[in-house]
Amino acid sequence: AVEWTLVKAYKDFPERDTRKDFLSDIAQAVWGRITTGQVADKSKLIEQFGLALSEKHMALYSTNEKEQKIAESLGYAGELIPTTNDYLQVVMQNHGANKVDVYMYEDIRHAIELRPDGSGLATLSIKISNKTPASGLPTYVTGENSLGAKGGLSNTWLNVFVPKGAQLLSAKINGERSVIDISCEKDKTVFSRYVIVPRGASKTVELSYELPYVLIFDKSGIHYTFDWQAQPVINKPTVTSRVTIPDSFAISELPDGFARKGHNAVYAGTLKKDKSFNFGLIDNR
């Protein structure tokens, strides 16, 4: 279905109205089968609905306030996660007025060095790769328009959401210093930049930023929680995270997926849905 609706439809139906009719027919047929119960394996349908919601390919909205609050509490409303923890969401938006999103790939590498005073130094590397084929696609997909997109070029508006109060220390693209827009949205600081990636190329954005308060000190001990929110994309980003604790600290609780490596805890995987990593720490000073 993804190949048909996002790529093949533009090849087989170059006329816009014909293509709209084709996509409309698909949508109506799918919705009709769902609402009339014409699905052989209903348990599979429920499973796929749950997957679509958890991976954010579908979001819920209700004009009923109580129903909407339930959708938000389940993480199905598509909102930024309200949190006081360390937080990250990387969002790519195609501003090229073309259809190359399906060929874009991300590799995200996150690291944070925790300090005894509760602050942290975070570094982030985002490699954006454009794997649009060199031939075989119509110009409607690869782009030849007034916004300057052509030949499969990706004009990506990159937004990096981090905790409010984060202080940007440095920004680079492919090793060269770069200017970054800084703004706020709800309880998040947002680092933004256009990243133009030609077909067959990659570009790496590197950010370094200071976080004043990431450790929680209470009667039960010391805690660090990292909430990583996923963006719904076709090609799930490969991700790594490295958490470095102070020399005088020890890890008392390690979240699933992380492996200990000395004073580091390391995670590697694919970001399909929102993650929340909770660490327990001990100060041995």
Coordinates of C-alpha atoms in Angstrom, one line a residue, residues 90-260:
V90 CA 13.7 15.2 16.0
V91 CA 11.2 16.3 13.3
M92 CA 11.9 16.5 9.6
Q93 CA 9.5 18.4 7.3
N94 CA 9.7 18.5 3.5
H95 CA 9.6 22.1 2.3
G96 CA 10.6 21.2 -1.2
A97 CA 7.0 20.7 -2.6
N98 CA 8.0 17.3 -3.9
K99 CA 7.5 13.7 -2.8
V100 CA 10.9 12.5 -1.8
D101 CA 10.1 11.9 1.9
V102 CA 9.7 8.2 1.2
Y103 CA 13.4 8.1 0.2
M104 CA 14.8 10.0 3.3
Y105 CA 16.7 8.3 6.1
E106 CA 17.9 9.4 9.5
D107 CA 20.6 8.2 11.8
I108 CA 20.4 10.0 15.2
R109 CA 23.1 9.7 17.8
H110 CA 22.4 11.2 21.2
A111 CA 24.8 11.5 24.1
I112 CA 24.7 13.2 27.5
E113 CA 27.3 13.7 30.2
L114 CA 25.6 13.9 33.6
R115 CA 27.2 16.1 36.3
P116 CA 27.0 15.7 40.1
D117 CA 25.2 19.1 40.4
G118 CA 22.3 17.8 38.4
S119 CA 23.2 19.5 35.1
G120 CA 24.2 17.8 31.8
L121 CA 26.1 18.4 28.6
A122 CA 24.2 16.9 25.6
T123 CA 25.5 16.3 22.1
L124 CA 23.4 15.3 19.1
S125 CA 24.4 14.1 15.6
I126 CA 21.7 13.8 13.0
K127 CA 22.7 12.3 9.6
I128 CA 20.1 12.9 6.9
S129 CA 20.5 10.7 3.8
N130 CA 18.6 11.2 0.5
K131 CA 18.3 7.9 -1.4
T132 CA 16.0 9.1 -4.1
P133 CA 16.6 6.9 -7.2
A134 CA 18.5 8.5 -10.1
S135 CA 15.9 7.6 -12.7
G136 CA 12.4 6.1 -13.1
L137 CA 10.4 8.8 -11.2
P138 CA 8.2 11.5 -12.6
T139 CA 9.1 15.1 -11.9
Y140 CA 6.1 15.5 -9.6
V141 CA 7.9 13.1 -7.2
T142 CA 11.5 14.4 -7.6
G143 CA 10.5 18.0 -7.9
E144 CA 10.8 20.8 -10.5
N145 CA 9.0 23.7 -8.9
S146 CA 9.0 27.3 -7.9
L147 CA 10.5 26.5 -4.5
G148 CA 13.7 25.4 -6.1
A149 CA 13.5 21.6 -5.6
K150 CA 14.7 19.7 -8.6
G151 CA 16.4 16.4 -9.4
G152 CA 15.3 14.7 -6.2
L153 CA 16.7 17.4 -4.0
S154 CA 15.4 17.4 -0.4
N155 CA 14.8 20.8 1.2
T156 CA 14.3 19.6 4.8
W157 CA 13.1 21.9 7.6
L158 CA 14.8 20.3 10.6
N159 CA 13.4 20.9 14.1
V160 CA 15.0 19.5 17.3
F161 CA 12.8 19.7 20.4
V162 CA 14.7 19.7 23.7
P163 CA 13.8 20.8 27.3
K164 CA 12.9 24.4 27.9
G165 CA 16.0 26.2 29.3
A166 CA 18.5 24.3 27.1
Q167 CA 21.4 26.5 26.0
L168 CA 22.9 25.9 22.6
L169 CA 26.7 25.8 22.7
S170 CA 27.5 24.9 19.1
A171 CA 26.0 23.9 15.8
K172 CA 27.6 22.4 12.7
I173 CA 26.6 21.0 9.4
N174 CA 29.1 18.6 7.9
G175 CA 31.7 19.9 10.3
E176 CA 31.2 23.6 9.4
R177 CA 29.8 26.1 11.9
S178 CA 26.1 26.8 11.2
V179 CA 23.5 29.3 12.2
I180 CA 20.5 27.8 14.1
D181 CA 17.1 29.3 14.7
I182 CA 16.1 29.1 18.4
S183 CA 12.4 29.3 19.5
C184 CA 10.0 27.9 22.1
E185 CA 6.9 25.7 21.7
K186 CA 4.9 24.9 24.8
D187 CA 7.4 23.6 27.3
K188 CA 10.2 22.9 24.8
T189 CA 13.1 24.8 23.3
V190 CA 13.3 24.3 19.5
F191 CA 16.5 24.3 17.4
S192 CA 15.7 24.7 13.7
R193 CA 17.5 24.8 10.4
Y194 CA 17.0 24.2 6.7
V195 CA 19.1 21.3 5.5
I196 CA 19.4 20.9 1.7
V197 CA 20.4 17.4 0.7
P198 CA 20.9 16.5 -3.0
R199 CA 19.9 13.1 -4.3
G200 CA 22.4 10.4 -3.4
A201 CA 24.0 12.6 -0.7
S202 CA 24.0 12.9 3.1
K203 CA 24.4 15.8 5.5
T204 CA 25.1 15.6 9.2
V205 CA 23.9 18.2 11.7
E206 CA 25.7 18.3 15.0
L207 CA 24.4 20.2 18.1
S208 CA 25.9 20.6 21.5
Y209 CA 23.7 22.1 24.3
E210 CA 23.7 22.6 28.1
L211 CA 20.9 21.3 30.3
P212 CA 20.7 23.0 33.7
Y213 CA 18.5 20.5 35.5
V214 CA 18.3 16.8 34.4
L215 CA 18.8 14.9 37.6
I216 CA 16.1 14.4 40.2
F217 CA 17.3 14.2 43.9
D218 CA 14.7 12.8 46.3
K219 CA 14.4 10.5 49.3
S220 CA 14.4 7.4 47.1
G221 CA 17.7 8.4 45.5
I222 CA 18.9 10.0 42.3
H223 CA 17.1 9.6 39.0
Y224 CA 17.6 10.5 35.4
T225 CA 14.8 10.0 32.9
F226 CA 15.1 10.6 29.2
D227 CA 11.9 10.8 27.1
W228 CA 12.5 10.3 23.4
Q229 CA 9.5 11.1 21.2
A230 CA 9.2 9.6 17.8
Q231 CA 8.1 11.3 14.6
P232 CA 5.8 9.3 12.3
V233 CA 8.0 8.6 9.2
I234 CA 8.1 5.8 6.6
N235 CA 11.7 4.9 7.2
K236 CA 12.2 4.6 11.0
P237 CA 15.4 6.3 12.2
T238 CA 18.3 4.3 13.5
V239 CA 19.3 5.7 16.9
T240 CA 21.9 5.5 19.6
S241 CA 22.1 7.0 23.1
R242 CA 25.0 7.1 25.4
V243 CA 24.6 8.3 29.0
T244 CA 27.8 9.0 30.9
I245 CA 27.5 9.3 34.7
P246 CA 29.9 11.1 37.0
D247 CA 33.0 9.3 38.3
S248 CA 31.7 9.2 41.8
F249 CA 28.3 7.8 40.7
A250 CA 27.1 4.2 40.1
I251 CA 24.0 3.0 38.2
S252 CA 21.5 1.3 40.5
E253 CA 18.8 0.9 37.9
L254 CA 19.4 0.4 34.2
P255 CA 16.5 0.8 31.7
D256 CA 15.7 -2.0 29.2
G257 CA 17.8 -1.9 26.0
F258 CA 20.8 -0.2 27.6
A259 CA 24.1 -1.9 28.2
R260 CA 26.7 -0.9 30.8

